[in-house]
Every structure is written in C-alpha cells, then in structure tokens.
Short mmCIF file of N, CA and C and ligand atoms in Angstrom, two decimals:
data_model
loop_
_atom_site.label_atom_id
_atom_site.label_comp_id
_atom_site.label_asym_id
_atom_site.label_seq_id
_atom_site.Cartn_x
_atom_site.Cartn_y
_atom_site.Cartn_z
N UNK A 1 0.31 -9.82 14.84
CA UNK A 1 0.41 -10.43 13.50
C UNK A 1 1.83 -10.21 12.94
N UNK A 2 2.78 -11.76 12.12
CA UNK A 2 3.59 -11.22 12.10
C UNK A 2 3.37 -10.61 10.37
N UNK A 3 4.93 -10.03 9.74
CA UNK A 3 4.63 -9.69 7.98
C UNK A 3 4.27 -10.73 7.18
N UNK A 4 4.61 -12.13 7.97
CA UNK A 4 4.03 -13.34 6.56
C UNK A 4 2.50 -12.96 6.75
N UNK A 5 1.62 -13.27 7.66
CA UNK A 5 0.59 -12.94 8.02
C UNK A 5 -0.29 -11.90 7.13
N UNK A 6 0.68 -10.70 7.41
CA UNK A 6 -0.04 -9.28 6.65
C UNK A 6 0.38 -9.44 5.36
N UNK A 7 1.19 -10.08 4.92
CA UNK A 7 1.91 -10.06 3.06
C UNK A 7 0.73 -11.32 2.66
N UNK A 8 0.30 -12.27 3.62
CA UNK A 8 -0.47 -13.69 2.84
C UNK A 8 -1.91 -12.72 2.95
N UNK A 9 -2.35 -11.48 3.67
CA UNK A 9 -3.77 -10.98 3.13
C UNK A 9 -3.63 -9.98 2.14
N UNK A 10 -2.29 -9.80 2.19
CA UNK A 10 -2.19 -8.38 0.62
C UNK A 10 -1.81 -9.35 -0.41
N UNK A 11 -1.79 -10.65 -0.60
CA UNK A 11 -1.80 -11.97 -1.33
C UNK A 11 -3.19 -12.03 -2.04
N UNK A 12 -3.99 -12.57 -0.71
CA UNK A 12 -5.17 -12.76 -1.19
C UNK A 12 -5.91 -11.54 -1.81
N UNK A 13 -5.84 -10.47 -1.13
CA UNK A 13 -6.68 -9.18 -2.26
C UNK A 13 -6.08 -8.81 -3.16
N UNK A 14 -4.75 -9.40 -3.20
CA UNK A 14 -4.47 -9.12 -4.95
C UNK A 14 -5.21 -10.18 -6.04
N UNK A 15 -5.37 -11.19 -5.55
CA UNK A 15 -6.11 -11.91 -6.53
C UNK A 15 -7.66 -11.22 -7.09
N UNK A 16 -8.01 -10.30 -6.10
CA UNK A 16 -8.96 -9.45 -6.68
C UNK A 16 -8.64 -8.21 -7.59
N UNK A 17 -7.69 -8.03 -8.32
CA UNK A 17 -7.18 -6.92 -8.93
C UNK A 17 -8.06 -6.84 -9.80
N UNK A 18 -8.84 -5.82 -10.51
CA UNK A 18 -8.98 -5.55 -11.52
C UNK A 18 -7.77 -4.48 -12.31
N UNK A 19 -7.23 -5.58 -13.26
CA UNK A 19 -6.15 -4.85 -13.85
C UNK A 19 -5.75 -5.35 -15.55
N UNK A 20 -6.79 -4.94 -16.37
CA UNK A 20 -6.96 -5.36 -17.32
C UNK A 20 -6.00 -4.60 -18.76
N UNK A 21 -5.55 -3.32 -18.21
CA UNK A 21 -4.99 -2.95 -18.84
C UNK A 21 -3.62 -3.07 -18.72
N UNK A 22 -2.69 -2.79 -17.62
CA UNK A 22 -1.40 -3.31 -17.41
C UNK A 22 -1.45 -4.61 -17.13
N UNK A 23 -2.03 -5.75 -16.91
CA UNK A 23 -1.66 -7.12 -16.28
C UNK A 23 -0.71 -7.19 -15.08
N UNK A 24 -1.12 -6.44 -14.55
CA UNK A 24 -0.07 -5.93 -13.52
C UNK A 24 -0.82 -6.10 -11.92
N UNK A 25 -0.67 -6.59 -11.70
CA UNK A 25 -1.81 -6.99 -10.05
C UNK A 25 -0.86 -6.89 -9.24
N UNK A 26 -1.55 -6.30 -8.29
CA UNK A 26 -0.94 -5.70 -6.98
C UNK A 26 -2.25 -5.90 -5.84
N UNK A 27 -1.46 -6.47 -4.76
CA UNK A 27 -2.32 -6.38 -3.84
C UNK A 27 -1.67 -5.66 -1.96
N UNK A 28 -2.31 -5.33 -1.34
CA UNK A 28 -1.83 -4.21 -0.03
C UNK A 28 -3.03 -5.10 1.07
N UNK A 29 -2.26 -4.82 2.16
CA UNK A 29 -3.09 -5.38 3.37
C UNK A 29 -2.23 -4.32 4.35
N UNK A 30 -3.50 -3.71 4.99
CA UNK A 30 -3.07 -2.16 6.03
C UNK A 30 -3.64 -2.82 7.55
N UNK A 31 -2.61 -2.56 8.65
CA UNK A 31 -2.89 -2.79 9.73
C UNK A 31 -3.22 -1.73 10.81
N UNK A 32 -4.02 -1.31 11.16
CA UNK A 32 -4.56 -0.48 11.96
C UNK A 32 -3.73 -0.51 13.30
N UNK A 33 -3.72 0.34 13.73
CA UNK A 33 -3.52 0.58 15.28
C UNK A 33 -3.91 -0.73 16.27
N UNK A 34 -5.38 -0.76 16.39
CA UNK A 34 -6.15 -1.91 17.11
C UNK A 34 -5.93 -3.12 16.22
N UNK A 35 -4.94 -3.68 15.69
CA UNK A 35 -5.03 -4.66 14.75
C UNK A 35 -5.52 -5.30 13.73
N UNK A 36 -6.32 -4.02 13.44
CA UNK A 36 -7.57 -4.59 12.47
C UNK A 36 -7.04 -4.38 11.35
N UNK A 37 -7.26 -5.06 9.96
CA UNK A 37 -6.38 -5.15 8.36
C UNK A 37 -7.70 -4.81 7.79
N UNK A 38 -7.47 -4.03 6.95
CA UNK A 38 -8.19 -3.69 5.53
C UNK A 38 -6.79 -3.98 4.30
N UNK A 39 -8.04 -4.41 3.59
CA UNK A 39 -7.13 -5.03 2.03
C UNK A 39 -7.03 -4.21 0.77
N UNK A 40 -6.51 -4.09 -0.11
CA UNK A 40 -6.38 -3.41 -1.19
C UNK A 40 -6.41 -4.25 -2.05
N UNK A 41 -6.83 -3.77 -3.45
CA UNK A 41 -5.94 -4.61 -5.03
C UNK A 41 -6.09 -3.35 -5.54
N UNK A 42 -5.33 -2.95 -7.17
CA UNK A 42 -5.39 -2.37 -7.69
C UNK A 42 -6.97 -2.69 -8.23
N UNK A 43 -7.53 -0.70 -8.85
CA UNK A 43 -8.54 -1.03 -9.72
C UNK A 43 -8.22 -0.27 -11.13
N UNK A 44 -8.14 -0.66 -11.69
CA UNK A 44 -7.59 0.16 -13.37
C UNK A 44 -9.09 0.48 -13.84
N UNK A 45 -8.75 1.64 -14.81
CA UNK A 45 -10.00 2.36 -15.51
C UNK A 45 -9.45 2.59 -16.76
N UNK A 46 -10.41 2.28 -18.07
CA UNK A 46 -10.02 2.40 -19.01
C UNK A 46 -9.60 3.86 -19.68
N UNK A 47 -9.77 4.65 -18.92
CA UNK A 47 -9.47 6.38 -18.68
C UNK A 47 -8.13 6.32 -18.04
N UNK A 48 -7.29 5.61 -18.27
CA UNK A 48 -5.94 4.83 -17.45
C UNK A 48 -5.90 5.96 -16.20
N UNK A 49 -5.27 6.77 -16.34
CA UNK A 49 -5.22 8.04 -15.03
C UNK A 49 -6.22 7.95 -13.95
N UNK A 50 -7.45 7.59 -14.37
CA UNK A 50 -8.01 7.60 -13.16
C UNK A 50 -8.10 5.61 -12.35
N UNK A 51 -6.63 5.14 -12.74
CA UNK A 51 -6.63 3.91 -11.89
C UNK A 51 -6.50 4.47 -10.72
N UNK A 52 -6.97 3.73 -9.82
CA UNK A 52 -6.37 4.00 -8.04
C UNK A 52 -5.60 2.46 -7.48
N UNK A 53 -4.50 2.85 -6.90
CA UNK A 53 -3.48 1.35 -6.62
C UNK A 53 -3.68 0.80 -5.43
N UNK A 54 -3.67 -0.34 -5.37
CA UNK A 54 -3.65 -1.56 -3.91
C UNK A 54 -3.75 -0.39 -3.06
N UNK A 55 -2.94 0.73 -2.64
CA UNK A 55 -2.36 0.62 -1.14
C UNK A 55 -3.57 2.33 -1.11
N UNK A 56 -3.97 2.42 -1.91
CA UNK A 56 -5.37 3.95 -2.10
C UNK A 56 -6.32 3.52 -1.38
N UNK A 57 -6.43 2.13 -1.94
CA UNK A 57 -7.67 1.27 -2.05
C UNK A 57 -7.76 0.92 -0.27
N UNK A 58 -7.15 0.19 -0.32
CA UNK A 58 -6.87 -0.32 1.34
C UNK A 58 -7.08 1.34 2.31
N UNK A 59 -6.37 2.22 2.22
CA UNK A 59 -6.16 3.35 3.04
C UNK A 59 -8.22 3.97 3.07
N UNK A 60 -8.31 3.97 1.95
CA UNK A 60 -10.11 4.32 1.45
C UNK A 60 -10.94 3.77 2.33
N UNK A 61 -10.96 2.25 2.12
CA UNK A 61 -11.73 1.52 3.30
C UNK A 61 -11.29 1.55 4.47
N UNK A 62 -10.05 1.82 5.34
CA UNK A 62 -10.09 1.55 6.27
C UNK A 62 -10.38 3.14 7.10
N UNK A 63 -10.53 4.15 6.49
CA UNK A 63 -10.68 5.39 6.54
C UNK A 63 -11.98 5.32 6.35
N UNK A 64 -12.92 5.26 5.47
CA UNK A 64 -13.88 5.21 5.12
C UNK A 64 -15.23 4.32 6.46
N UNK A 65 -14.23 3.08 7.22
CA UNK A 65 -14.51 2.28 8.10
C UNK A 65 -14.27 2.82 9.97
N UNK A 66 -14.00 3.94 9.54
CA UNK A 66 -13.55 4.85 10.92
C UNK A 66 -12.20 5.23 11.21
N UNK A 67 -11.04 4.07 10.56
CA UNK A 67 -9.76 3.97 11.01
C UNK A 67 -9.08 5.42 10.72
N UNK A 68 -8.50 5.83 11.50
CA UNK A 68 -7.30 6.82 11.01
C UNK A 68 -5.61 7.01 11.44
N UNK A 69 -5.76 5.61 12.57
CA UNK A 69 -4.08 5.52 13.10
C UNK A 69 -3.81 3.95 12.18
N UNK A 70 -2.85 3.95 12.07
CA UNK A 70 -2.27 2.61 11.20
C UNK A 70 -1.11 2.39 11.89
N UNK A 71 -0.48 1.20 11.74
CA UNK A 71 0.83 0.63 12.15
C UNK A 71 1.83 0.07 10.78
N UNK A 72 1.38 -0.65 9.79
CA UNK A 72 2.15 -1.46 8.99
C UNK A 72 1.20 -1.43 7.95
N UNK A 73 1.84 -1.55 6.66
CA UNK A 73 1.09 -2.13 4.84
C UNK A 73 1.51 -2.93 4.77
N UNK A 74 1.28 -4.07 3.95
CA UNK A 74 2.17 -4.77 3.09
C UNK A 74 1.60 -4.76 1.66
N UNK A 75 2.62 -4.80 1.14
CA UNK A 75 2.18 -4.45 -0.50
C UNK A 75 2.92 -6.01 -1.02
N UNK A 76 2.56 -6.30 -2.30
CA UNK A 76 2.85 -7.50 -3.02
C UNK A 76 2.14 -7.64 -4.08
N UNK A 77 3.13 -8.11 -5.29
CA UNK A 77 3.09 -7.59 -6.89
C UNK A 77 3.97 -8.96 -7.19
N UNK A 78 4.11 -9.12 -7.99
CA UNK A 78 4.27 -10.70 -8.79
C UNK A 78 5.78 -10.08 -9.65
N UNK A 79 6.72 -9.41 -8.75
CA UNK A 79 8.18 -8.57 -9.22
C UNK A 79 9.77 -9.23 -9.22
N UNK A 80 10.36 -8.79 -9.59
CA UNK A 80 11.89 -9.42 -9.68
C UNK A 80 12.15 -8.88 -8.39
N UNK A 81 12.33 -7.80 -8.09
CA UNK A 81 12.20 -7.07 -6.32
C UNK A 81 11.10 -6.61 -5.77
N UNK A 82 10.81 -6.96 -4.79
CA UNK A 82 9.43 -6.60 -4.02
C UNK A 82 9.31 -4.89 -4.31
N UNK A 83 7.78 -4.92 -4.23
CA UNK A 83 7.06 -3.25 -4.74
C UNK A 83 7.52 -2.76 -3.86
N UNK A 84 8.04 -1.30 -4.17
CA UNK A 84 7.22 -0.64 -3.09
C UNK A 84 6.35 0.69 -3.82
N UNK A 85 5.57 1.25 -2.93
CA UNK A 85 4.55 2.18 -3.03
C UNK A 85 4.79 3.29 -3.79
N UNK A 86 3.83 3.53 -4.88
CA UNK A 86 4.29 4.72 -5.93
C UNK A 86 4.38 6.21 -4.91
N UNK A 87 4.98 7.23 -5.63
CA UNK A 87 4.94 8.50 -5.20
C UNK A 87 3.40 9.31 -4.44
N UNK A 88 2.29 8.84 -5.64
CA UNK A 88 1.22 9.50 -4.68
C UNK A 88 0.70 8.72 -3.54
N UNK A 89 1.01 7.36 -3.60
CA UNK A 89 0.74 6.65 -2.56
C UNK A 89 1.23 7.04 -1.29
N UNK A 90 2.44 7.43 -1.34
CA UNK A 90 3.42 7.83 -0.33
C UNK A 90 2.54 8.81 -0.20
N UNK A 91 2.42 9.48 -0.61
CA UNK A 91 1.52 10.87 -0.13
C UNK A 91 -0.01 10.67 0.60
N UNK A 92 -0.55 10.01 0.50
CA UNK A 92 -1.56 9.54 0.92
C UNK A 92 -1.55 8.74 2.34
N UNK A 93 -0.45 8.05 2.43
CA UNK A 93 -0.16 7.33 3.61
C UNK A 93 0.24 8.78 4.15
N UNK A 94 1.25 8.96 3.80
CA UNK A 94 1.46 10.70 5.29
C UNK A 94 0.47 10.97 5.61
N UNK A 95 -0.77 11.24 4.71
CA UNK A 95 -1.55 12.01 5.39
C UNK A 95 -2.07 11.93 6.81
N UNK A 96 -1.81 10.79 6.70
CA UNK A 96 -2.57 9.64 7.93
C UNK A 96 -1.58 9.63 9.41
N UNK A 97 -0.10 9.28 8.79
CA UNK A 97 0.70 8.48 9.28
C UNK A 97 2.21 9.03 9.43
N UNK A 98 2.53 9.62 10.79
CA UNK A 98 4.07 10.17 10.97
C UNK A 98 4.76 8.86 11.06
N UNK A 99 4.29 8.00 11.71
CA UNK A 99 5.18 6.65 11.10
C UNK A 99 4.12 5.38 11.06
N UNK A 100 5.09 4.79 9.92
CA UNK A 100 4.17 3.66 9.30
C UNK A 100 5.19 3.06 8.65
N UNK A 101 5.45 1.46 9.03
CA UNK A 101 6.14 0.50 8.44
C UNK A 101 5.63 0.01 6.97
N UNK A 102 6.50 0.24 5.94
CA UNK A 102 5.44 -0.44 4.59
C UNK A 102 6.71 -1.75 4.24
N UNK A 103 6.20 -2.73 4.48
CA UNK A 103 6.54 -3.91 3.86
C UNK A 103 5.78 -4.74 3.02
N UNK A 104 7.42 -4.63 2.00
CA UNK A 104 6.96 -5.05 0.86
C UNK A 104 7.92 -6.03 0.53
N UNK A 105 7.09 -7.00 -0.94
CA UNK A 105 7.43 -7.90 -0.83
C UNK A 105 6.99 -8.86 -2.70
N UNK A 106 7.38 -9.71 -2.90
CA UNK A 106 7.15 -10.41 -4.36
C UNK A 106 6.98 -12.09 -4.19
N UNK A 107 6.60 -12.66 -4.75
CA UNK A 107 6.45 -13.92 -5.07
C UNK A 107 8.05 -14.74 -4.87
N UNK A 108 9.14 -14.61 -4.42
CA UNK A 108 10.10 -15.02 -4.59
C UNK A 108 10.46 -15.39 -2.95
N UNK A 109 9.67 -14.47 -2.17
CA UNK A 109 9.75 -14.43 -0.50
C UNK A 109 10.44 -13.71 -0.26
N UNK A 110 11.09 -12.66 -1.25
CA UNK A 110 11.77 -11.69 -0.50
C UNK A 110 11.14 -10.17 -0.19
N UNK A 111 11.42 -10.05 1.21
CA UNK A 111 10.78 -8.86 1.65
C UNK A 111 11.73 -7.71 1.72
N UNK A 112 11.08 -6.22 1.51
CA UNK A 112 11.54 -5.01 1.87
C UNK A 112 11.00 -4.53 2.64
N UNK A 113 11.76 -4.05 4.02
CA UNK A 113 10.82 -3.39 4.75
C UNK A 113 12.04 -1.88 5.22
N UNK A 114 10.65 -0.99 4.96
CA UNK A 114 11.25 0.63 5.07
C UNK A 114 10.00 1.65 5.84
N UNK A 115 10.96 2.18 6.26
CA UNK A 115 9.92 3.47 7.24
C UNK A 115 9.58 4.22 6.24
N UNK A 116 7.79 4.46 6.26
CA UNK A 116 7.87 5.45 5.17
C UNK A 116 8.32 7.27 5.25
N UNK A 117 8.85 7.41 6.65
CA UNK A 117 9.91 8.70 6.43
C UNK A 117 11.22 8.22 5.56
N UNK A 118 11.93 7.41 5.42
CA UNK A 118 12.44 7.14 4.16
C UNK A 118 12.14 7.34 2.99
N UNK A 119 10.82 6.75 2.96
CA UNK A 119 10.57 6.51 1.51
C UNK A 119 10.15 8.14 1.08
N UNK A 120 9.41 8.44 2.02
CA UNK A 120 8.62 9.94 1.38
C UNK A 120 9.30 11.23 2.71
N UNK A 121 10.53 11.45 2.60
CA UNK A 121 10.98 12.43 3.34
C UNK A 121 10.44 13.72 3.92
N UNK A 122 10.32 14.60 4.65
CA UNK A 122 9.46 16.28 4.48
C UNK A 122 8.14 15.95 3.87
N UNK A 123 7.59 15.19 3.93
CA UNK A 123 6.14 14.83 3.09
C UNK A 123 5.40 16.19 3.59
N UNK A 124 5.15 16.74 4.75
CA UNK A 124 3.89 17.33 4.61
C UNK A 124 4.70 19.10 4.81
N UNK A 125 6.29 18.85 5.24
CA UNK A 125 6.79 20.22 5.36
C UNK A 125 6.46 21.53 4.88
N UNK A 126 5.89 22.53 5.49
CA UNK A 126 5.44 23.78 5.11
C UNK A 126 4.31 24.08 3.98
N UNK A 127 3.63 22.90 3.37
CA UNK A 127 2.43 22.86 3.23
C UNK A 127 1.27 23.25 3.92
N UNK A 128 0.95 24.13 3.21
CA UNK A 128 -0.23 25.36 4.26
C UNK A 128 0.41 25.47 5.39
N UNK A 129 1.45 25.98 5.72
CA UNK A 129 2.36 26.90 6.25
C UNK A 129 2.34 25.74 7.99
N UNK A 130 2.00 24.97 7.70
CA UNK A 130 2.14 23.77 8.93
C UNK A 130 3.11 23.66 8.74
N1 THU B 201 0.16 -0.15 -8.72
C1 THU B 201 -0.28 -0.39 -7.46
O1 THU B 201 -1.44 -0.77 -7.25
N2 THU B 201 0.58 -0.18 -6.42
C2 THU B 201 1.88 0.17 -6.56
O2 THU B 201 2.59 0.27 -5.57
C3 THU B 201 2.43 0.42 -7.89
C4 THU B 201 1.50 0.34 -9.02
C5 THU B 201 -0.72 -0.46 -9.86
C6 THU B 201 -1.25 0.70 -10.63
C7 THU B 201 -1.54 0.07 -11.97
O3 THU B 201 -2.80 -0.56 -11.93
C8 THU B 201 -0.48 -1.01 -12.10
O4 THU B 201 -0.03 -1.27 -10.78
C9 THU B 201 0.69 -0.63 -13.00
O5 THU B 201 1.29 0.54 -12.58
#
C-alpha cells in the first residue's frame, strides 16, 4: 500500500471524529506488519482531558485486535502544515514500535513523513532501568 492509500483511510475515519468541542477532526490509519490498517478519529469528552486522539484510537484497536508489530500511521487534520502526532501519542507508539514511519499529512496534499525516533528520541531510555 502506497501513503496516498494509507492517508485516503486516515481520511475516511476522520470523518468519524467526534470532536465537538475543539472542531478540530483528525483522523490516523495504522498499518500493521501483515498489512492490515486499523483506523482512528479523534474522540473528545466533555471532561476535555480525558479526549483520546486519532492515532490512541487506531493503536487501541489494532492492539486490542491482536496486532502488536506495525510498519507506518498516517495521520490527517484539515491544517496549514500536515499534523503530526502529539507528545503522548509519541509515547504510545514506542511502546509498540522501535521503528515506525508516521506520515503525515493535510488537505492541501502535502505530506510529512518522519521516523518516529526523530520525532520521540530516547523514548523508552532507562525507564525501569531497561
Ligand atoms: N488530536 C489528535 O487526534 N491527534 C493529534 O495528532 C493532535 C490532536 C486531537 C485531540 C483533540 O480532540 C483535538 O485534536 C485538538 O487538540
């Protein structure tokens, strides 16, 4: 699959956002190892803090569905520069993932694509003494 591919299904599950409080829709499409995609959208809670974002959401189900090796995200948000993935997100993908391509991307067709050892450096370094 190529990134138009994986950015046109983190497309379509963004149209499922529930995001009533920021107007802010975001949608993530995660590619598994064996090729298989699970989708994300944001879900907002009127307790704002406990929103969980596109790329939680996606990682949840496809974890939740057996998956635990991944290859690629794509994230996509309706932005002047394509998203990329908040701080705890990044953290959440490590957990999973010593490498993982996250491409990202906006309504304009322009894509970012970054290793997330870039994005989230030493992520799991000397945490519980691992
Ligand atoms: N959000 C995501 O779903 N993914 C991101 O990468 C950044 C932010 C959501 C959280 C919240 O619902 C809204 O976007 C505004 O921050």
């Amino acid at each position: 699959m190529n990134d138009e591919t994986l950015i046109a299904a983190a497309k379509d599950a963004r149209l499922r956002a529930h995001a009533p409080y920021s107007n802010f829709q975001v949608g993530a499409a995660l590619e598994c190892a064996d090729g298989t995609v699970f989708t994300g959208c944001n879900v907002e809670n009127i307790s704002y803090g406990l929103t969980i974002c596109a790329e939680r959401v996606a990682f949840g189900s496809a974890v939740a569905a057996g998956h635990r090796s991944f290859r690629r995200i794509a994230v996509v948000a309706d932005t002047t520069q394509p998203i990329t993935p908040c701080g705890a997100c990044r953290q959440v993908m490590a957990e999973f993932c010593d490498e993982l391509t996250v491409v990202s991307a906006n309504y304009r067709g322009e894509v970012f694509r970054a290793e997330l050892s870039e994005l989230l450096p030493r992520a799991k370094a000397g945490i519980l003494d691992k």
